[in-house]
Tab-separated table of C-alpha atoms (C1' of nucleotides) in Angstrom:
chain	number	residue	atom	x	y	z
Y	128	MET	CA	98.099	58.460	159.546
Y	129	GLN	CA	96.251	55.294	158.915
Y	130	ALA	CA	93.949	56.282	156.063
Y	131	GLN	CA	96.711	57.855	153.954
Y	132	LYS	CA	98.819	54.796	154.273
Y	133	ASP	CA	95.930	52.681	153.086
Y	134	ALA	CA	95.734	54.500	149.769
Y	135	VAL	CA	99.478	54.245	149.227
Y	136	GLN	CA	99.456	50.566	150.044
Y	137	LEU	CA	96.561	49.841	147.800
Y	138	LEU	CA	98.253	51.580	144.884
Y	139	LYS	CA	101.526	49.797	145.445
Y	140	HIS	CA	99.826	46.522	145.862
Y	141	ALA	CA	98.041	47.062	142.627
Y	142	GLY	CA	101.308	47.742	140.894
Y	143	LEU	CA	100.531	51.373	140.114
Y	144	ARG	CA	103.041	54.200	140.628
Y	145	VAL	CA	102.218	56.247	143.675
Y	146	THR	CA	101.901	59.856	142.870
Y	147	PRO	CA	100.432	62.521	145.069
Y	148	GLN	CA	97.455	62.927	142.799
Y	149	ARG	CA	96.684	59.316	142.628
Y	150	GLU	CA	96.974	58.947	146.349
Y	151	ALA	CA	94.681	61.905	146.845
Y	152	ILE	CA	92.062	60.625	144.371
Y	153	LEU	CA	91.985	57.142	145.817
Y	154	GLN	CA	91.933	58.581	149.312
Y	155	PHE	CA	89.035	60.816	148.278
Y	156	LEU	CA	87.070	57.874	147.009
Y	157	LEU	CA	87.839	55.914	150.193
Y	158	ASP	CA	86.481	58.668	152.325
Y	159	TYR	CA	83.633	59.671	150.043
Y	160	ASP	CA	80.197	58.536	151.155
Y	161	GLY	CA	78.506	57.799	147.979
Y	162	HIS	CA	79.348	57.594	144.337
Y	163	ALA	CA	81.524	60.357	143.114
Y	164	THR	CA	81.724	61.749	139.623
Y	165	VAL	CA	84.972	62.784	138.031
Y	166	ASP	CA	83.881	66.329	138.605
Y	167	ASP	CA	83.239	65.685	142.332
Y	168	ILE	CA	86.745	64.435	142.618
Y	169	TYR	CA	88.210	67.170	140.611
Y	170	THR	CA	86.334	69.969	142.312
Y	171	SER	CA	87.044	68.667	145.809
Y	172	LEU	CA	90.729	68.299	145.271
Y	173	GLN	CA	91.154	71.759	143.751
Y	174	ASP	CA	92.092	73.139	147.199
Y	175	ARG	CA	94.976	70.727	147.673
Y	176	PHE	CA	95.960	70.371	144.063
Y	177	PRO	CA	95.113	73.556	142.311
Y	178	SER	CA	97.150	72.543	139.302
Y	179	MET	CA	95.727	69.100	138.909
Y	180	SER	CA	94.007	68.580	135.567
Y	181	VAL	CA	90.784	66.833	134.692
Y	182	SER	CA	92.534	64.405	132.468
Y	183	THR	CA	94.609	63.238	135.361
Y	184	VAL	CA	91.433	62.428	137.219
Y	185	TYR	CA	90.076	60.549	134.202
Y	186	ASN	CA	93.355	58.710	133.760
Y	187	THR	CA	93.508	57.797	137.373
Y	188	VAL	CA	89.981	56.576	137.808
Y	189	LYS	CA	90.318	54.546	134.687
Y	190	GLN	CA	93.327	52.855	135.969
Y	191	LEU	CA	91.963	52.330	139.385
Y	192	SER	CA	88.992	50.621	137.789
Y	193	GLN	CA	91.188	48.517	135.564
Y	194	VAL	CA	93.057	47.173	138.557
Y	195	GLY	CA	89.845	46.657	140.386
Y	196	LEU	CA	90.236	49.228	143.106
Y	197	VAL	CA	87.113	51.036	142.098
Y	198	LYS	CA	84.140	50.262	139.964
Y	199	GLU	CA	82.751	52.544	137.304
Y	200	ILE	CA	78.975	52.812	137.240
Y	201	GLY	CA	77.279	54.561	134.378
Y	202	VAL	CA	73.631	54.827	135.024
Y	203	GLY	CA	71.344	56.771	132.637
Y	204	ASP	CA	72.615	59.994	131.338
Y	205	GLY	CA	75.244	62.324	132.610
Y	206	ALA	CA	78.618	61.559	134.134
Y	207	SER	CA	79.975	58.210	135.216
Y	208	ARG	CA	80.328	57.615	138.841
Y	209	PHE	CA	82.963	55.724	140.689
Y	210	ASP	CA	82.372	53.446	143.538
Y	211	ILE	CA	84.903	52.274	146.104
Y	212	ASN	CA	82.607	49.412	146.803
Y	213	VAL	CA	83.967	46.667	144.499
Y	214	GLU	CA	81.868	43.785	145.897
Y	215	PRO	CA	79.284	42.733	143.398
Y	216	HIS	CA	76.346	44.976	144.141
Y	217	HIS	CA	73.683	46.916	142.310
Y	218	HIS	CA	72.040	50.246	142.224
Y	219	LEU	CA	68.749	52.009	142.811
Y	220	VAL	CA	68.429	55.122	140.805
Y	221	CYS	CA	65.881	57.758	141.579
Y	222	THR	CA	64.352	58.882	138.369
Y	223	ARG	CA	63.400	62.268	139.945
Y	224	CYS	CA	66.497	63.418	141.733
Y	225	GLY	CA	69.140	61.097	140.416
Y	226	ALA	CA	70.039	59.755	143.848
Y	227	LEU	CA	71.920	56.476	143.903
Y	228	PHE	CA	71.736	53.759	146.460
Y	229	ASP	CA	73.497	50.432	146.671
Y	230	PHE	CA	71.607	47.236	147.068
Y	231	TYR	CA	72.326	43.539	147.031
Y	232	LEU	CA	70.463	40.720	145.378
Y	233	GLU	CA	69.089	38.094	147.655
Y	234	GLU	CA	70.216	35.479	145.123
Y	235	PRO	CA	72.134	35.605	141.916
Y	236	ILE	CA	70.227	36.077	138.667
Y	237	ARG	CA	69.520	33.159	136.443
Y	238	LEU	CA	69.302	34.039	132.798
Y	239	SER	CA	68.229	32.271	129.711
Y	240	VAL	CA	70.409	33.331	126.785
Y	241	PRO	CA	69.019	33.262	123.282
Y	242	PRO	CA	70.420	30.974	120.640
Y	243	GLU	CA	72.419	33.700	118.965
Y	244	ALA	CA	74.308	34.288	122.173
Y	245	GLU	CA	74.841	30.692	123.031
Y	246	GLY	CA	78.215	30.382	124.652
Y	247	PHE	CA	78.323	33.979	125.900
Y	248	GLU	CA	80.850	34.138	128.709
Y	249	VAL	CA	79.558	36.174	131.555
Y	250	GLU	CA	82.141	38.272	133.320
Y	251	ASP	CA	79.961	40.488	135.414
Y	252	TYR	CA	76.579	41.927	135.692
Y	253	HIS	CA	74.877	44.960	137.016
Y	254	VAL	CA	71.279	45.642	137.851
Y	255	GLU	CA	69.900	49.134	137.656
Y	256	VAL	CA	66.620	49.600	139.394
Y	257	ARG	CA	64.806	52.801	138.562
Y	258	GLY	CA	62.160	54.310	140.626
Y	259	VAL	CA	61.370	56.956	143.160
Y	260	CYS	CA	63.452	57.369	146.291
Y	261	PRO	CA	61.759	57.798	149.649
Y	262	ARG	CA	62.592	61.525	149.825
Y	263	CYS	CA	61.116	62.296	146.416
Y	264	LYS	CA	58.105	60.268	147.230
Y	265	LYS	CA	57.375	62.510	150.212
Y	266	GLN	CA	57.716	65.609	148.121
Y	267	GLN	CA	55.188	64.498	145.579
Y	268	VAL	CA	52.125	66.518	145.540
Y	269	SER	CA	49.545	64.228	146.948
U	116	MET	CA	51.615	47.821	102.107
U	117	GLN	CA	51.355	46.072	105.503
U	118	ALA	CA	54.450	47.225	107.212
U	119	GLN	CA	54.090	50.894	106.411
U	120	LYS	CA	50.584	50.861	107.709
U	121	ASP	CA	51.689	49.364	110.989
U	122	ALA	CA	53.896	52.350	111.652
U	123	VAL	CA	51.181	54.815	110.928
U	124	GLN	CA	48.672	53.005	113.023
U	125	LEU	CA	51.056	52.761	115.926
U	126	LEU	CA	51.724	56.507	115.779
U	127	LYS	CA	48.096	57.336	115.565
U	128	HIS	CA	47.176	54.983	118.321
U	129	ALA	CA	49.819	56.613	120.506
U	130	GLY	CA	48.343	60.019	119.911
U	131	LEU	CA	51.383	61.267	117.928
U	132	ARG	CA	51.150	63.326	114.777
U	133	VAL	CA	51.963	61.241	111.748
U	134	THR	CA	54.765	62.900	109.781
U	135	PRO	CA	56.827	61.165	107.013
U	136	GLN	CA	59.916	61.328	109.182
U	137	ARG	CA	58.338	59.814	112.165
U	138	GLU	CA	56.790	57.123	110.164
U	139	ALA	CA	60.155	56.351	108.495
U	140	ILE	CA	61.955	56.301	111.843
U	141	LEU	CA	59.480	53.989	113.488
U	142	GLN	CA	59.340	51.809	110.460
U	143	PHE	CA	63.126	51.597	110.455
U	144	LEU	CA	63.128	50.456	114.067
U	145	LEU	CA	60.410	47.947	113.374
U	146	ASP	CA	62.466	46.459	110.549
U	147	TYR	CA	65.821	46.771	112.126
U	148	ASP	CA	67.194	43.639	113.538
U	149	GLY	CA	69.081	44.758	116.637
U	150	HIS	CA	69.441	47.879	118.638
U	151	ALA	CA	69.851	50.939	116.578
U	152	THR	CA	71.610	54.164	117.575
U	153	VAL	CA	70.428	57.579	116.616
U	154	ASP	CA	73.226	57.619	114.123
U	155	ASP	CA	72.196	54.347	112.607
U	156	ILE	CA	68.758	55.706	112.067
U	157	TYR	CA	69.973	59.007	110.792
U	158	THR	CA	72.443	57.572	108.340
U	159	SER	CA	70.137	54.917	107.099
U	160	LEU	CA	67.400	57.324	106.287
U	161	GLN	CA	69.673	59.851	104.546
U	162	ASP	CA	68.791	58.276	101.134
U	163	ARG	CA	65.105	58.794	101.529
U	164	PHE	CA	65.216	62.015	103.699
U	165	PRO	CA	68.335	63.905	102.732
U	166	SER	CA	67.064	66.944	104.578
U	167	MET	CA	66.138	65.254	107.771
U	168	SER	CA	68.142	66.586	110.607
U	169	VAL	CA	69.629	64.736	113.592
U	170	SER	CA	67.518	66.652	116.014
U	171	THR	CA	64.433	65.247	114.429
U	172	VAL	CA	65.683	61.768	115.012
U	173	TYR	CA	66.419	62.662	118.620
U	174	ASN	CA	63.075	64.304	119.070
U	175	THR	CA	61.267	61.412	117.537
U	176	VAL	CA	62.929	58.526	119.417
U	177	LYS	CA	62.498	60.494	122.619
U	178	GLN	CA	58.746	60.694	122.016
U	179	LEU	CA	58.485	57.177	120.853
U	180	SER	CA	60.084	56.149	124.025
U	181	GLN	CA	57.769	58.400	126.076
U	182	VAL	CA	54.721	56.758	124.610
U	183	GLY	CA	56.244	53.355	125.147
U	184	LEU	CA	56.697	52.400	121.442
U	185	VAL	CA	60.396	51.898	121.901
U	186	LYS	CA	62.695	51.490	124.761
U	187	GLU	CA	65.987	53.421	125.264
U	188	ILE	CA	68.910	51.436	126.375
U	189	GLY	CA	72.064	53.057	127.456
U	190	VAL	CA	74.793	50.557	128.121
U	191	GLY	CA	78.254	51.550	128.925
U	192	ASP	CA	79.759	54.354	126.916
U	193	GLY	CA	78.839	55.743	123.655
U	194	ALA	CA	75.450	56.336	122.146
U	195	SER	CA	72.103	55.335	123.444
U	196	ARG	CA	70.363	52.514	121.538
U	197	PHE	CA	66.735	52.067	120.816
U	198	ASP	CA	64.917	48.875	121.019
U	199	ILE	CA	61.527	48.088	119.457
U	200	ASN	CA	61.194	45.271	121.921
U	201	VAL	CA	59.309	46.889	124.777
U	202	GLU	CA	58.667	43.746	126.789
U	203	PRO	CA	60.743	43.705	129.975
U	204	HIS	CA	64.025	42.231	128.988
U	205	HIS	CA	67.587	42.595	129.625
U	206	HIS	CA	70.943	42.730	127.717
U	207	LEU	CA	74.160	40.927	127.244
U	208	VAL	CA	76.931	43.274	126.262
U	209	CYS	CA	80.143	42.080	124.685
U	210	THR	CA	83.001	43.937	126.294
U	211	ARG	CA	85.152	43.270	123.202
U	212	CYS	CA	83.066	44.203	120.301
U	213	GLY	CA	80.147	45.919	121.893
U	214	ALA	CA	77.525	43.553	120.492
U	215	LEU	CA	74.219	43.523	122.208
U	216	PHE	CA	71.906	40.565	122.800
U	217	ASP	CA	68.581	40.411	124.475
U	218	PHE	CA	67.866	37.887	127.212
U	219	TYR	CA	65.107	37.189	129.652
U	220	LEU	CA	65.277	36.428	133.349
U	221	GLU	CA	64.013	33.115	134.436
U	222	GLU	CA	62.531	34.718	137.406
U	223	PRO	CA	62.215	38.276	138.597
U	224	ILE	CA	64.993	39.595	140.802
U	225	ARG	CA	64.475	39.884	144.554
U	226	LEU	CA	66.356	42.682	146.110
U	227	SER	CA	67.176	43.717	149.679
U	228	VAL	CA	67.111	47.462	149.911
U	229	PRO	CA	69.334	49.256	152.422
U	230	PRO	CA	67.751	51.225	155.273
U	231	GLU	CA	68.516	54.520	153.583
U	232	ALA	CA	66.413	53.545	150.629
U	233	GLU	CA	63.561	52.089	152.646
U	234	GLY	CA	60.327	52.719	150.803
U	235	PHE	CA	62.001	53.126	147.380
U	236	GLU	CA	59.344	52.655	144.845
U	237	VAL	CA	60.554	50.429	141.974
U	238	GLU	CA	59.307	51.413	138.545
U	239	ASP	CA	61.510	49.286	136.342
U	240	TYR	CA	64.795	47.538	136.227
U	241	HIS	CA	67.388	46.543	133.748
U	242	VAL	CA	70.095	43.986	134.003
U	243	GLU	CA	73.270	44.520	132.049
U	244	VAL	CA	75.395	41.392	131.712
U	245	ARG	CA	78.877	42.015	130.525
U	246	GLY	CA	81.153	39.388	129.031
U	247	VAL	CA	82.464	37.941	125.884
U	248	CYS	CA	80.209	37.016	122.957
U	249	PRO	CA	80.624	33.663	121.206
U	250	ARG	CA	82.093	35.333	118.141
U	251	CYS	CA	84.796	37.213	120.100
U	252	LYS	CA	85.536	34.118	122.093
U	253	LYS	CA	86.437	32.228	118.972
U	254	GLN	CA	88.677	34.986	117.739
U	255	GLN	CA	90.650	34.989	121.002
U	256	VAL	CA	94.218	33.935	120.616
U	257	SER	CA	94.348	30.536	122.283
V	297	DC	C1'	118.222	56.981	133.556
V	298	DT	C1'	113.975	55.516	131.670
V	299	DC	C1'	109.374	55.391	131.283
V	300	DC	C1'	105.133	56.674	133.041
V	301	DC	C1'	102.422	60.467	134.817
V	302	DT	C1'	100.930	65.073	134.585
V	303	DG	C1'	99.048	69.324	132.875
V	304	DC	C1'	97.213	71.874	129.182
V	305	DA	C1'	94.483	72.687	125.396
V	306	DA	C1'	92.209	71.259	121.609
V	307	DA	C1'	89.293	67.773	119.670
V	308	DT	C1'	85.617	64.468	119.560
V	309	DC	C1'	81.427	62.395	120.516
V	310	DC	C1'	76.640	62.536	121.843
V	311	DT	C1'	72.854	65.298	122.825
V	312	DT	C1'	70.215	69.447	123.552
V	313	DT	C1'	68.518	74.020	122.527
V	314	DG	C1'	66.689	78.278	120.124
V	315	DC	C1'	64.458	79.960	116.458
V	316	DA	C1'	62.122	80.601	111.955
V	317	DT	C1'	59.574	77.891	108.698
V	318	DA	C1'	56.522	74.241	107.114
V	319	DC	C1'	52.915	71.067	107.753
V	320	DA	C1'	49.417	67.884	110.217
V	321	DG	C1'	45.002	67.860	112.195
H	50	DC	C1'	43.827	78.137	111.342
H	51	DT	C1'	46.656	76.591	115.396
H	52	DG	C1'	49.915	74.256	117.275
H	53	DT	C1'	53.408	71.208	116.833
H	54	DA	C1'	57.274	69.156	114.090
H	55	DT	C1'	61.122	70.092	111.282
H	56	DG	C1'	65.695	71.827	109.930
H	57	DC	C1'	69.598	74.300	110.899
H	58	DA	C1'	73.276	75.852	113.458
H	59	DA	C1'	75.190	76.603	117.582
H	60	DA	C1'	75.876	75.377	122.361
H	61	DG	C1'	76.622	72.194	125.910
H	62	DG	C1'	78.631	68.387	128.778
H	63	DA	C1'	81.487	64.403	129.243
H	64	DT	C1'	85.460	62.199	127.855
H	65	DT	C1'	89.649	61.563	125.008
H	66	DT	C1'	93.813	62.767	122.750
H	67	DG	C1'	98.508	64.726	121.649
H	68	DC	C1'	102.326	66.508	123.187
H	69	DA	C1'	105.958	68.526	126.143
H	70	DG	C1'	107.907	68.599	130.549
H	71	DG	C1'	108.386	66.440	135.246
H	72	DG	C1'	108.760	62.962	138.651
H	73	DA	C1'	108.635	57.914	140.335
H	74	DG	C1'	111.073	53.778	140.469
DNA sequence: CTCCCTGCAAATCCTTTGCATACAG
DNA sequence: CTGTATGCAAAGGATTTGCAGGGAG
């Protein structure tokens, strides 16, 4: 099976031990269309791994994100979400329903740092655009 | 006293009832140099309002941010922070020490939204730049 | 064989909620 | 007066931690 092998390879290549749980979690994220929360992962894998604990999911996603296989995105309140898309990209967040969409910047940001932060070494940045998604716009009383 | 009056005026102007706690909280934020957490506010006002409860602080900052007197910023993990600077601006976050700096964009972002989000109505956006602040850079073992 | 991962439960942190009382307008 | 804010305590959700046993390399 191609997909399963991918997860294993990715883990090995990242220098992580390959355990059934890790493989399943990574595979789940690879297949998942969207941005999964820890709970999404945990719940969805209950069938196959009834004994898997939440902390394992937390441990795993934390390590996956440390080795750069996934990206943690924490927008607004509630649970963090995990994104298999590790390319630099950003997010639209619907303030009504919480939906999350990826988007890309047409050009990189240019920032002017204040004197106190002179010399700040930028590692990464993330743009969170808040607004109303098309679906919620339609449902608005007009 | 000039400063105290400011807080009262701001509250009145925003249509909020003026209570001693609200006045103190808003005043604290006006004077605070940085981005205070609920706990910062709560702790700092313990002297003057030993009986003030945490929920009052939460209630108050929530309302202040609803009327636009402060801005809530939630970066990464941990507690939300509140910013008296309500102009559109963005933040540098130090991944080592958690320090937070304001910055401004030299020009607004231009985004390309994906087809699924066609028609997304942008209300606001916030850029979170992660990296190493000058102080932490110096302390790095070199 | 060794060390890391897992599972479990408890703990922690941040935030919200319900309700009775007190106070601003 | 009336309605809202306050204080208190308890609940809630997300995440972390400690520890013993199990499995990967």
